[in-house]
Tab-separated table of C-alpha atoms in Angstrom:
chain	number	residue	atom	x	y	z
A	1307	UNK	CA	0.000	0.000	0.000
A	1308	UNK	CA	1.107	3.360	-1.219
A	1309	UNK	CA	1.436	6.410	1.519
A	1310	UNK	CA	-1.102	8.001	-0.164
A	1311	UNK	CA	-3.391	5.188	0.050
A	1312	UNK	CA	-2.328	5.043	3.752
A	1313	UNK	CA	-2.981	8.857	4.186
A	1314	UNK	CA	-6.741	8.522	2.470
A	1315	UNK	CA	-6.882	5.164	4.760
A	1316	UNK	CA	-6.598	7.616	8.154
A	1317	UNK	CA	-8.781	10.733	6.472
A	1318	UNK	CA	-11.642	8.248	5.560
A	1319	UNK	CA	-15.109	9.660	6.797
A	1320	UNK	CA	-15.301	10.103	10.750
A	1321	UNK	CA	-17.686	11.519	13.121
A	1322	UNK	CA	-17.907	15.241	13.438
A	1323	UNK	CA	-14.713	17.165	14.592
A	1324	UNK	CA	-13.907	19.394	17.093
A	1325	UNK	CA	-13.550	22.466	14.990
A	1326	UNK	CA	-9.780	23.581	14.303
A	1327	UNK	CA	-9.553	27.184	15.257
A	1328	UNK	CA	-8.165	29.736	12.475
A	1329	UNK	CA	-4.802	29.938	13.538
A	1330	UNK	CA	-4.311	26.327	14.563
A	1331	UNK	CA	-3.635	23.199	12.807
A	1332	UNK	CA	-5.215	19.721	12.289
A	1333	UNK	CA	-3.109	16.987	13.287
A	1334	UNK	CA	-5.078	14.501	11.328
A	1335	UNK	CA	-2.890	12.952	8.414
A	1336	UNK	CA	0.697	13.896	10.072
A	1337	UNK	CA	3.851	12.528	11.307
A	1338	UNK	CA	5.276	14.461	13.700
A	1339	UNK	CA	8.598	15.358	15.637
A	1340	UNK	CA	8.326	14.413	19.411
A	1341	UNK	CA	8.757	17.066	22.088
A	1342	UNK	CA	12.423	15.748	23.850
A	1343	UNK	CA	14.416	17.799	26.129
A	1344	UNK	CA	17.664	18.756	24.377
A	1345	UNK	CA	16.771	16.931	21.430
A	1346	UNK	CA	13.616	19.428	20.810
A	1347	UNK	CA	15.663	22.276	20.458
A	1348	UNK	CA	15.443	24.559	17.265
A	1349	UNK	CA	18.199	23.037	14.984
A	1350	UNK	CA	16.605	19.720	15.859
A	1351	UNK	CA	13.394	20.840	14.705
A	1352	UNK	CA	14.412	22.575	11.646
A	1353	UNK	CA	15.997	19.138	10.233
A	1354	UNK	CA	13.081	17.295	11.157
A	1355	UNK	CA	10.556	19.844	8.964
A	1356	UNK	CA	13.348	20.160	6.346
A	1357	UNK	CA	13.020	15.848	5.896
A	1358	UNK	CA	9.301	15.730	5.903
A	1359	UNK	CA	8.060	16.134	9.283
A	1360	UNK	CA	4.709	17.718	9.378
A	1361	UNK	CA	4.883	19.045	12.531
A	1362	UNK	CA	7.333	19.832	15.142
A	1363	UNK	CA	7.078	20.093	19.253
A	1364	UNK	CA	9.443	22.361	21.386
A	1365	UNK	CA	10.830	20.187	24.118
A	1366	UNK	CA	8.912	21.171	27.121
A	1367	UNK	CA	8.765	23.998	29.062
A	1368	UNK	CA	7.789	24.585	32.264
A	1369	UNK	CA	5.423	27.363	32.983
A	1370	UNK	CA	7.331	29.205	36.095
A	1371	UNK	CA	10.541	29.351	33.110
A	1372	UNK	CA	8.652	31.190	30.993
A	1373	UNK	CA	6.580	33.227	33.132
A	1374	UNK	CA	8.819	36.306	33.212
A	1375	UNK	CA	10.374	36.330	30.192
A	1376	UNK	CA	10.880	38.960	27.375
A	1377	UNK	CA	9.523	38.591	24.471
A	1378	UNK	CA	12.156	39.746	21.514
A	1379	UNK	CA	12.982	39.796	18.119
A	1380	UNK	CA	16.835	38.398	17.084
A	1381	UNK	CA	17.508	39.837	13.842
A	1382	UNK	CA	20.802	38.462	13.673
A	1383	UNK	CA	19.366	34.372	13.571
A	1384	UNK	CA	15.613	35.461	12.389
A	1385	UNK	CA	14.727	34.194	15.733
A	1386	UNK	CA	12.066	34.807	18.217
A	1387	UNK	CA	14.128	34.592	21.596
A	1388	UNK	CA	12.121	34.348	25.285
A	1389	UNK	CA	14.421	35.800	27.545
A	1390	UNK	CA	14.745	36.635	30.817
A	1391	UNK	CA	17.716	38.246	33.034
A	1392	UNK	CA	20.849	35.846	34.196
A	1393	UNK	CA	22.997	38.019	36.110
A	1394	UNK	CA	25.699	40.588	35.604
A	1395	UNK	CA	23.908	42.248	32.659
A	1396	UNK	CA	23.270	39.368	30.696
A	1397	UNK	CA	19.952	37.290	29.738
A	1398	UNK	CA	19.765	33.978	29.388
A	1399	UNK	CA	17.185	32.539	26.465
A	1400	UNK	CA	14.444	30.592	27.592
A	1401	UNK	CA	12.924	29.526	24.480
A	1402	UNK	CA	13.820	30.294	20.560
A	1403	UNK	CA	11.753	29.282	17.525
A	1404	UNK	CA	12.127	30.544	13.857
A	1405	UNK	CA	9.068	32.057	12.792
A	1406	UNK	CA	10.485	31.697	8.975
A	1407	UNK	CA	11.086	28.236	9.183
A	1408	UNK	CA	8.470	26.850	11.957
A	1409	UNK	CA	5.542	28.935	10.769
A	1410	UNK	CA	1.988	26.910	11.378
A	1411	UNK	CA	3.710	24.107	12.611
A	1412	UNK	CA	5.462	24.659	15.731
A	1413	UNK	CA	3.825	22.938	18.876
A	1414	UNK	CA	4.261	24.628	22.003
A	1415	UNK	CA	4.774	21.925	24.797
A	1416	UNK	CA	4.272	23.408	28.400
A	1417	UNK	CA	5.020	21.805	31.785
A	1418	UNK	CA	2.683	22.831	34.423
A	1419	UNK	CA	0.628	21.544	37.280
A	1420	UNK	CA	-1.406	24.516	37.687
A	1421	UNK	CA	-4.400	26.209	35.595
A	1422	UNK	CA	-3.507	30.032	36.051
A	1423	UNK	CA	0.179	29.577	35.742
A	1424	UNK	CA	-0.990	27.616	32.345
A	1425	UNK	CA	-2.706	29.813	30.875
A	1426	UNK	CA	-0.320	32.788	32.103
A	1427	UNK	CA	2.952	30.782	30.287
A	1428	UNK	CA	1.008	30.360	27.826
A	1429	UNK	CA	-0.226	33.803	26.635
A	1430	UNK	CA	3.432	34.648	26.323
A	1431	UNK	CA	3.735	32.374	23.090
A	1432	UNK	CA	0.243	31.655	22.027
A	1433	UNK	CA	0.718	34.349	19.276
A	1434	UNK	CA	3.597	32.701	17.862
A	1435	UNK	CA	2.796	29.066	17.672
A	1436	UNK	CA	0.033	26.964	16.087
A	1437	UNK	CA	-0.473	25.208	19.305
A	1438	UNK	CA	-0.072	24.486	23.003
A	1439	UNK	CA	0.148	21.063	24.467
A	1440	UNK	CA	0.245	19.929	27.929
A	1441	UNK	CA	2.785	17.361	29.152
A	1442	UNK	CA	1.384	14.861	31.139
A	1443	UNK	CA	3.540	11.660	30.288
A	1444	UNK	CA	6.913	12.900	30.926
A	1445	UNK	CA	7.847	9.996	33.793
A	1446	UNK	CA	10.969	12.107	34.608
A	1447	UNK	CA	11.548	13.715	38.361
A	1448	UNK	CA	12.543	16.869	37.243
A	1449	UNK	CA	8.665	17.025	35.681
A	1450	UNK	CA	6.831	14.241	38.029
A	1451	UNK	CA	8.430	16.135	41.225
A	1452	UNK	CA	6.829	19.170	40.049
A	1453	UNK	CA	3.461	17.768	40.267
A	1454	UNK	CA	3.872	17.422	36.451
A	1455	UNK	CA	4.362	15.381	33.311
A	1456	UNK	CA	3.090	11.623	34.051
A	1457	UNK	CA	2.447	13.066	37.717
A	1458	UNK	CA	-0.858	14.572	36.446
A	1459	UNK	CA	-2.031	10.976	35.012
A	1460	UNK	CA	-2.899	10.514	38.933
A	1461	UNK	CA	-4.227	13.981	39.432
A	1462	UNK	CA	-7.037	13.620	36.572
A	1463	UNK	CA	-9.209	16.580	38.192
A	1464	UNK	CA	-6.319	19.114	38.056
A	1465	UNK	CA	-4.831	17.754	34.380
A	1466	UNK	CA	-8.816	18.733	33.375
A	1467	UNK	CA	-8.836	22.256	34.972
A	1468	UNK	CA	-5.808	22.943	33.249
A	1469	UNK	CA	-6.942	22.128	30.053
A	1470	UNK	CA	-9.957	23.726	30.411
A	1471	UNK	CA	-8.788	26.836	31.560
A	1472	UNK	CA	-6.493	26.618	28.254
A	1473	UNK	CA	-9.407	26.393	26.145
A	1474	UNK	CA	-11.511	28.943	27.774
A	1475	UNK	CA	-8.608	31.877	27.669
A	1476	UNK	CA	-6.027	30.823	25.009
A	1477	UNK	CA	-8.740	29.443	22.154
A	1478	UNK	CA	-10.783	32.168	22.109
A	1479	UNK	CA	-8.316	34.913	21.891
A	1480	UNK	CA	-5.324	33.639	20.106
A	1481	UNK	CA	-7.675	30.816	17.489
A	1482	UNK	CA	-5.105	27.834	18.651
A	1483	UNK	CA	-5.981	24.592	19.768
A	1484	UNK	CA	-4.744	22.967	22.694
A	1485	UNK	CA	-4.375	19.254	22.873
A	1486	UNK	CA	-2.275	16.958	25.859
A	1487	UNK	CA	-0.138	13.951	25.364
A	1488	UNK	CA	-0.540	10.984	28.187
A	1489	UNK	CA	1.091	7.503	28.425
A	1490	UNK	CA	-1.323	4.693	29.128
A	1491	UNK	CA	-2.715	3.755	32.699
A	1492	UNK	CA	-2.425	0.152	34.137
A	1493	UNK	CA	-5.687	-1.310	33.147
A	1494	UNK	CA	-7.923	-0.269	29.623
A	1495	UNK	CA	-10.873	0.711	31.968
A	1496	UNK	CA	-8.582	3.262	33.542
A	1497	UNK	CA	-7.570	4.494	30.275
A	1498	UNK	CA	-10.693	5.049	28.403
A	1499	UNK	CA	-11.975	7.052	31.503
A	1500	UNK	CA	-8.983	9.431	31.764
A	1501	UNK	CA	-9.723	10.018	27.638
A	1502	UNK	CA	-13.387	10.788	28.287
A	1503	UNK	CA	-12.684	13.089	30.419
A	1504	UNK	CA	-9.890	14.924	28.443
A	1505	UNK	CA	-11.642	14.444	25.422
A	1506	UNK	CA	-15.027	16.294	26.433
A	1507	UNK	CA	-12.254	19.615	27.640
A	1508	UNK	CA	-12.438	21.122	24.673
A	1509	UNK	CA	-9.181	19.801	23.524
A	1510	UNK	CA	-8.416	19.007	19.593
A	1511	UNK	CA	-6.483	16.407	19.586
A	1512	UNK	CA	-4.535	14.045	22.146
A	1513	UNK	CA	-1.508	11.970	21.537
A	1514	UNK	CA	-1.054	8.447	23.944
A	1515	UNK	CA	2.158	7.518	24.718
A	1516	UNK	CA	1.908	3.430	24.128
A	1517	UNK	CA	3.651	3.021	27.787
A	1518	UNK	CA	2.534	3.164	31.363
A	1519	UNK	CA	4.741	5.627	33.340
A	1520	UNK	CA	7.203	2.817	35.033
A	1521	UNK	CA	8.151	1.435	31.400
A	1522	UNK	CA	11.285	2.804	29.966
A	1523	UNK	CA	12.241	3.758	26.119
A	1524	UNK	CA	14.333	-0.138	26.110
A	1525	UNK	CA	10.889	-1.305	26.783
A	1526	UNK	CA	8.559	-2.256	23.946
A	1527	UNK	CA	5.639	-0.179	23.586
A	1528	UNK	CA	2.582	-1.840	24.324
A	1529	UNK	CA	-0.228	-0.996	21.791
A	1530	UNK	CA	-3.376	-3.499	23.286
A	1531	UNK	CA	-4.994	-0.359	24.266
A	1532	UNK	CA	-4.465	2.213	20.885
A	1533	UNK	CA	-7.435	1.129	19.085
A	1534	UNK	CA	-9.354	1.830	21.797
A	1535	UNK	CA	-8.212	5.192	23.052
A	1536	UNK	CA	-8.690	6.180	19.389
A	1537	UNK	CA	-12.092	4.942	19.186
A	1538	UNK	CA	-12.923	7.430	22.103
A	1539	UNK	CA	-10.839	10.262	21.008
A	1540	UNK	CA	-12.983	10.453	18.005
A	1541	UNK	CA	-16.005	10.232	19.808
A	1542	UNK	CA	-15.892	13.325	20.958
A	1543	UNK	CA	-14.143	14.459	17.514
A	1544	UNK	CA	-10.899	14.586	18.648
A	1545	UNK	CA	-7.366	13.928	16.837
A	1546	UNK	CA	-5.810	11.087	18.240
A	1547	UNK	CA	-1.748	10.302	17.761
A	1548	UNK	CA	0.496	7.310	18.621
A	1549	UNK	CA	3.989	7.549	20.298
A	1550	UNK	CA	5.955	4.921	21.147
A	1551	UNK	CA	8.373	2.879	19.249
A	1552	UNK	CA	7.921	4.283	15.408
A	1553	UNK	CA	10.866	4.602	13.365
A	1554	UNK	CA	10.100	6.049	10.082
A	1555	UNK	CA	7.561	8.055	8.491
A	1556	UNK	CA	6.085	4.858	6.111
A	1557	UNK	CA	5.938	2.869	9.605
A	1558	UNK	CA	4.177	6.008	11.134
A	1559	UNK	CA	1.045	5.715	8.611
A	1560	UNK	CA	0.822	2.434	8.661
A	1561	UNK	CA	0.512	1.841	12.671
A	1562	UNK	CA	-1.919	4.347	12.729
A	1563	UNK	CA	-4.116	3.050	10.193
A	1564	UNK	CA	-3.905	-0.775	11.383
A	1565	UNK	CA	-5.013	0.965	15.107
A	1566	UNK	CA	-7.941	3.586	13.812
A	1567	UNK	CA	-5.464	6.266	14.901
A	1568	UNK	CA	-5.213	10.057	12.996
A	1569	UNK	CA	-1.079	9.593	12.452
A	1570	UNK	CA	2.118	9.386	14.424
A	1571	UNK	CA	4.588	11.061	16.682
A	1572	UNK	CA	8.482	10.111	16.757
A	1573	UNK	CA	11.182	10.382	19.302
A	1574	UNK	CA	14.207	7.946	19.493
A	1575	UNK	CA	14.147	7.187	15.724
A	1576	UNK	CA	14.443	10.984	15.396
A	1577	UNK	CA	17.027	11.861	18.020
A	1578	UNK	CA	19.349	9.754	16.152
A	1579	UNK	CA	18.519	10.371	12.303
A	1580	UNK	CA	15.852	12.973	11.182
A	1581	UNK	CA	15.647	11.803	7.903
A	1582	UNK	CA	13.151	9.298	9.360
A	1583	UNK	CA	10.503	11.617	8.163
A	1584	UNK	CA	11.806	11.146	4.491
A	1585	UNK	CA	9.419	8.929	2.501
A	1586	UNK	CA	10.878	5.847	0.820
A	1587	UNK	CA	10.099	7.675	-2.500
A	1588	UNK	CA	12.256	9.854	-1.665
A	1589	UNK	CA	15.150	7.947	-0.466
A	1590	UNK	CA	14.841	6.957	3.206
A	1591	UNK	CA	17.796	7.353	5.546
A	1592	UNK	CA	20.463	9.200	4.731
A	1593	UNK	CA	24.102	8.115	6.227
A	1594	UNK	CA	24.586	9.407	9.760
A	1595	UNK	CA	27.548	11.257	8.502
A	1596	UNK	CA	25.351	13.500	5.725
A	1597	UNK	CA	23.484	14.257	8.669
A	1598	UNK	CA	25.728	15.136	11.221
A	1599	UNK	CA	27.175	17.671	8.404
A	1600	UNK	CA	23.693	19.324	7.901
A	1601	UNK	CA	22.927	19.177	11.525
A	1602	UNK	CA	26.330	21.140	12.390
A	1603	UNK	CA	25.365	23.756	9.377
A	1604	UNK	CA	22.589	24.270	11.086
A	1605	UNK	CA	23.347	24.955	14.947
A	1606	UNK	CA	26.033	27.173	13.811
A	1607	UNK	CA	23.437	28.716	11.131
A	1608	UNK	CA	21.497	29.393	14.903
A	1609	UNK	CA	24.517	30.755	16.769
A	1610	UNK	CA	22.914	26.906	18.721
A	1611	UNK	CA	24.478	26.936	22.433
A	1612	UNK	CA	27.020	24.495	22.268
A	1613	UNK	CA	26.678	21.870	24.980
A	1614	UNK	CA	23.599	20.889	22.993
A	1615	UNK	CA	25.287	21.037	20.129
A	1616	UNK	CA	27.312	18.618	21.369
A	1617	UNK	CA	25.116	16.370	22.898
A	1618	UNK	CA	22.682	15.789	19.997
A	1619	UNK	CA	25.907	14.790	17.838
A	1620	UNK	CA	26.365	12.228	21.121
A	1621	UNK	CA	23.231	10.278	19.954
A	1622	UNK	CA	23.618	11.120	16.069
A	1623	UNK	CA	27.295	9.686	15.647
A	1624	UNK	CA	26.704	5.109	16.237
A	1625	UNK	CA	29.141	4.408	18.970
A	1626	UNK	CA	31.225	1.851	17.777
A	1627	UNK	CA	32.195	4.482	15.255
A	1628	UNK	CA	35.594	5.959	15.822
A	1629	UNK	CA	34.258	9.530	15.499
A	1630	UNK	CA	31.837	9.163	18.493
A	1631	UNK	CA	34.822	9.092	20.650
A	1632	UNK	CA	36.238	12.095	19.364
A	1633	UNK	CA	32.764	13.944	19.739
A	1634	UNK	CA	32.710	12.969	23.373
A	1635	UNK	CA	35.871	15.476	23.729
A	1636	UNK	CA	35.060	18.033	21.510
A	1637	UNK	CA	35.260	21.618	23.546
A	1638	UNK	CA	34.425	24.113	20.515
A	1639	UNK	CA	32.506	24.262	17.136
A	1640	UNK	CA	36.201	24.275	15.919
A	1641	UNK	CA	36.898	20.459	17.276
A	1642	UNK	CA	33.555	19.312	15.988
A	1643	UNK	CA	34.786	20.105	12.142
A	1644	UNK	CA	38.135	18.720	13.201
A	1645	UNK	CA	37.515	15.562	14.589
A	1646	UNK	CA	34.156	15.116	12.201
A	1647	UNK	CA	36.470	16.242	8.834
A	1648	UNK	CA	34.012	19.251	8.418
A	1649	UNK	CA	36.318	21.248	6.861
A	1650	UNK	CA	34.037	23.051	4.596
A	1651	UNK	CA	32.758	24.607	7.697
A	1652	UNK	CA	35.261	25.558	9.192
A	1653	UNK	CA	35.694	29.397	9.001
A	1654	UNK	CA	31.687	29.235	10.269
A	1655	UNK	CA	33.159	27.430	13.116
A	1656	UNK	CA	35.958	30.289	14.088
A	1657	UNK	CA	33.440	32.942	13.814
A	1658	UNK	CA	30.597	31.277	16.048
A	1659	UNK	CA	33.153	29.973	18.828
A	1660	UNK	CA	34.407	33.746	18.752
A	1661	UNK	CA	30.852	35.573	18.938
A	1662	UNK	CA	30.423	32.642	21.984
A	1663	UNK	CA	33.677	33.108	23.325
A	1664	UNK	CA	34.055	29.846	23.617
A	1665	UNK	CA	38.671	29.088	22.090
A	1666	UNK	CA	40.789	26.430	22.530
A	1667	UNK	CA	42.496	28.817	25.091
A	1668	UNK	CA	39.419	29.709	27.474
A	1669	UNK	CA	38.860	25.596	27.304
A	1670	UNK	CA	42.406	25.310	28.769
A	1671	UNK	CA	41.908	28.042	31.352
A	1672	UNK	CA	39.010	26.480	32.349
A	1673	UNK	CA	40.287	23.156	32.955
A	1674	UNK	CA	43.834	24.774	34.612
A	1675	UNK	CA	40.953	26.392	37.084
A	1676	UNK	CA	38.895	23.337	37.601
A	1677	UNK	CA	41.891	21.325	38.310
A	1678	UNK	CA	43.653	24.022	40.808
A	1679	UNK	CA	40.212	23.648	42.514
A	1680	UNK	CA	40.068	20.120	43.135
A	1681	UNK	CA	43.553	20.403	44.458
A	1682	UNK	CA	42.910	23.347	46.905
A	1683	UNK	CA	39.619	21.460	48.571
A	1684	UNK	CA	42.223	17.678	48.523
A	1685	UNK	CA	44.919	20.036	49.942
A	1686	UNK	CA	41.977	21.226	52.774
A	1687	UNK	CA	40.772	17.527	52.996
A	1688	UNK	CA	37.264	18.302	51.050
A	1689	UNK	CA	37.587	15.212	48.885
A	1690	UNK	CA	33.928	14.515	48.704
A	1691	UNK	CA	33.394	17.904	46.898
A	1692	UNK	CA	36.027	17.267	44.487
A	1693	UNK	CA	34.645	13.549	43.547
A	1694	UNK	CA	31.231	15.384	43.276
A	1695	UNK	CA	32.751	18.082	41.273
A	1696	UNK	CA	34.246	15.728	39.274
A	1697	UNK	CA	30.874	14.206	38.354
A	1698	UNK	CA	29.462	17.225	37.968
A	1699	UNK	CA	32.072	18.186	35.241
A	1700	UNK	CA	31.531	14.924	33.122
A	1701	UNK	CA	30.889	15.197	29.022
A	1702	UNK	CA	27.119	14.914	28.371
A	1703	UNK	CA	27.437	11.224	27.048
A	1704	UNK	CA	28.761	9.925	30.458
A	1705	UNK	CA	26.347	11.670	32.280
A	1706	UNK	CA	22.442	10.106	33.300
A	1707	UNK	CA	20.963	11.765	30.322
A	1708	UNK	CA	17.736	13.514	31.628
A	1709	UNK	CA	18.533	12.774	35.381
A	1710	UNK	CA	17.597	16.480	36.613
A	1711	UNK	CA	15.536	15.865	39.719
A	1712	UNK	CA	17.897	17.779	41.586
A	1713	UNK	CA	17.578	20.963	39.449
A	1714	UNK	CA	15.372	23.445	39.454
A	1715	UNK	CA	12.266	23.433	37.511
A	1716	UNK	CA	13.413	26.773	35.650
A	1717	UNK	CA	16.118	25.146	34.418
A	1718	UNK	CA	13.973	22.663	32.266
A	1719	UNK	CA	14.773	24.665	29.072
A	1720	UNK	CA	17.847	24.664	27.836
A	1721	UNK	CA	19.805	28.515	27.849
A	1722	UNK	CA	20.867	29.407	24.611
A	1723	UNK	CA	23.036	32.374	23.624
């Protein structure tokens, strides 16, 4: 079966639908970019729309980060920056999206455990997306600690208030939808009466998460209960999407039309090769190393801070390749096109690590300063402070990815420059 076939498949004639609001967009028909912390961020995004995605989520943001924040126009990158002060005259960005690039399909995913803190965060942006989404699936403690993310699957009356308050304020006056994405409860019974009662919000459109919050990403997704949460979702007229193990865009359509659902979200598959979203048609995957070139273009294209930088080359790169090692010590946009062979890029690569003052000499200093640290607190018998320093200090592939229970909530969203 053809993807268009597939495509006409999901669109066949439904019950009535919510209406989609002027400004906002049907997710009916689409496979979509996942909303990831670090992996969400803008260069991410742009390569997954410039392969084929149809729509793209911001990794989420929590509503007391953005609540606060200055709105402003970056006419350097073409950006729309959120900022808000960081200390010693500077501002740190909250959030960045291209309005150029991202235009009608940029998903804004918020964090929140509260319905007037929603709807505040939310007015900030509401002009400048096509959508807001609520995270409730996130299983992580930095969210789940918060009250948030998955933490709201056992808090149904407050997950409802929020997303009724969305509808009621944001809807009206900014003509976006709002829809929420959840992971699955325990039992089917449990599930279907969570849906019914997000469903009949307001929302337009929901997207399950094929796992219940204990299961991690090495665990398969479990997809008993799809057809039925879609069967719901459009019984109130609602978009429903899947998440949860899809790799490509072909794979995307056809899950969703062997399980009734409207089309697909991916994560993983994405994180490590956008072209995902490319159609067979048009050639599938392209070699990680094609990628990693674009995907370098890019961040530096977006001035893109560079610990992230780093990172999402961390999970692009295979590691039993000999280059993922080299990534793992990379300390400016100037090692990345040395060790990588970028060469082609590598007066763009001078110029960025300059504007983010970021040489091989201030690397050095920093290290020389690090390390005449650790020896002052050994020298004053503080070793515990300089193992935990030590950990602290690690590259981003050694560290527990995502394990931020400790930080702040603020801190969700990554700074950029």
């Amino acid at each position: 079966m053809s993807l268009g076939q597939l495509m006409k498949r999901i669109l066949m004639v439904q019950p009535a639908k919510v209406p989609i609001p002027r400004r906002g967009v049907d997710y009916r028909g689409k496979v979509v970019l996942a909303p990831m912390v670090r992996s969400g961020e803008l260069p991410s995004r742009i390569l997954a729309l410039d392969y084929g995605a149809d729509l793209v989520w911001g990794p989420e943001t929590v509503d007391r980060a953005m609540i606060g924040t200055t709105r402003r126009c970056n006419d350097e990158f073409k950006t729309i920056d959120w900022c808000r002060p960081s200390g010693h005259n500077k501002e740190s960005t909250i959030y960045r999206m291209c309005p150029a690039r991202e235009a009608g399909k940029h998903i804004f995913q918020i964090g929140t455990a509260d319905p007037e803190r929603a709807v505040q965060a939310a007015r900030l942006v509401a002009a400048d997306v096509a959508g807001i989404d609520v995270n409730a699936g996130c299983p992580k403690p930095f969210s789940t600690s918060g009250g948030m993310g998955a933490a709201l699957l056992r808090t149904p009356d407050k997950l409802c208030a929020i997303l009724e308050a969305l509808v009621k304020y944001i809807t009206p006056e900014y003509e976006i939808g709002i829809s929420v994405k959840i992971r699955i409860l325990e039992t089917a019974a449990e599930t279907e009466a969570l849906v019914r009662r997000l469903c009949a919000t307001g929302i337009t459109a929901l997207t399950v998460h094929c796992r219940t919050t204990p299961m991690r990403p090495r665990e398969r997704a479990i997809r008993g209960q799809l057809r039925m949460v879609a069967q719901v979702c459009h019984e109130f007229g609602v978009a429903c999407l899947m998440n949860g193990d899809v790799e490509n865009k072909e794979q995307g359509f056809a899950l969703a039309a062997e399980f009734g659902a409207d089309g697909a979200m991916i994560a993983t598959a994405a994180e490590k090769n956008p072209t995902c979203f490319r159609r067979e048609a048009d050639g599938g995957l392209l070699p990680w190393r094609d990628v990693v070139s674009r995907y370098v273009e890019v961040a530096m294209d977006l001035n893109n801070h560079f610990s992230n930088t780093k990172y999402l080359l961390t999970q692009m790169i295979p590691g039993k390749e000999p280059h993922y090692r080299s990534a793992t010590q990379v300390k400016t946009y100037g090692d990345i096109c040395t060790a990588l062979q970028l060469h082609h890029l590598a007066e763009q690569a001078e110029e960025i690590d300059a504007k983010q003052g970021r040489t091989q000499d201030s690397g050095k200093k920093a290290l020389k300063r690090a390390r005449s640290n650790a020896s002052a607190l050994a020298a004053g018998g503080e070793m515990g402070q300089v193992r935990e320093r030590a950990q602290s200090h690690k590259v981003l592939s050694e560290r527990r990815v995502g394990d931020q229970s400790k930080e702040k909530q603020e801190s969700i969203a990554l700074a950029v420059p």
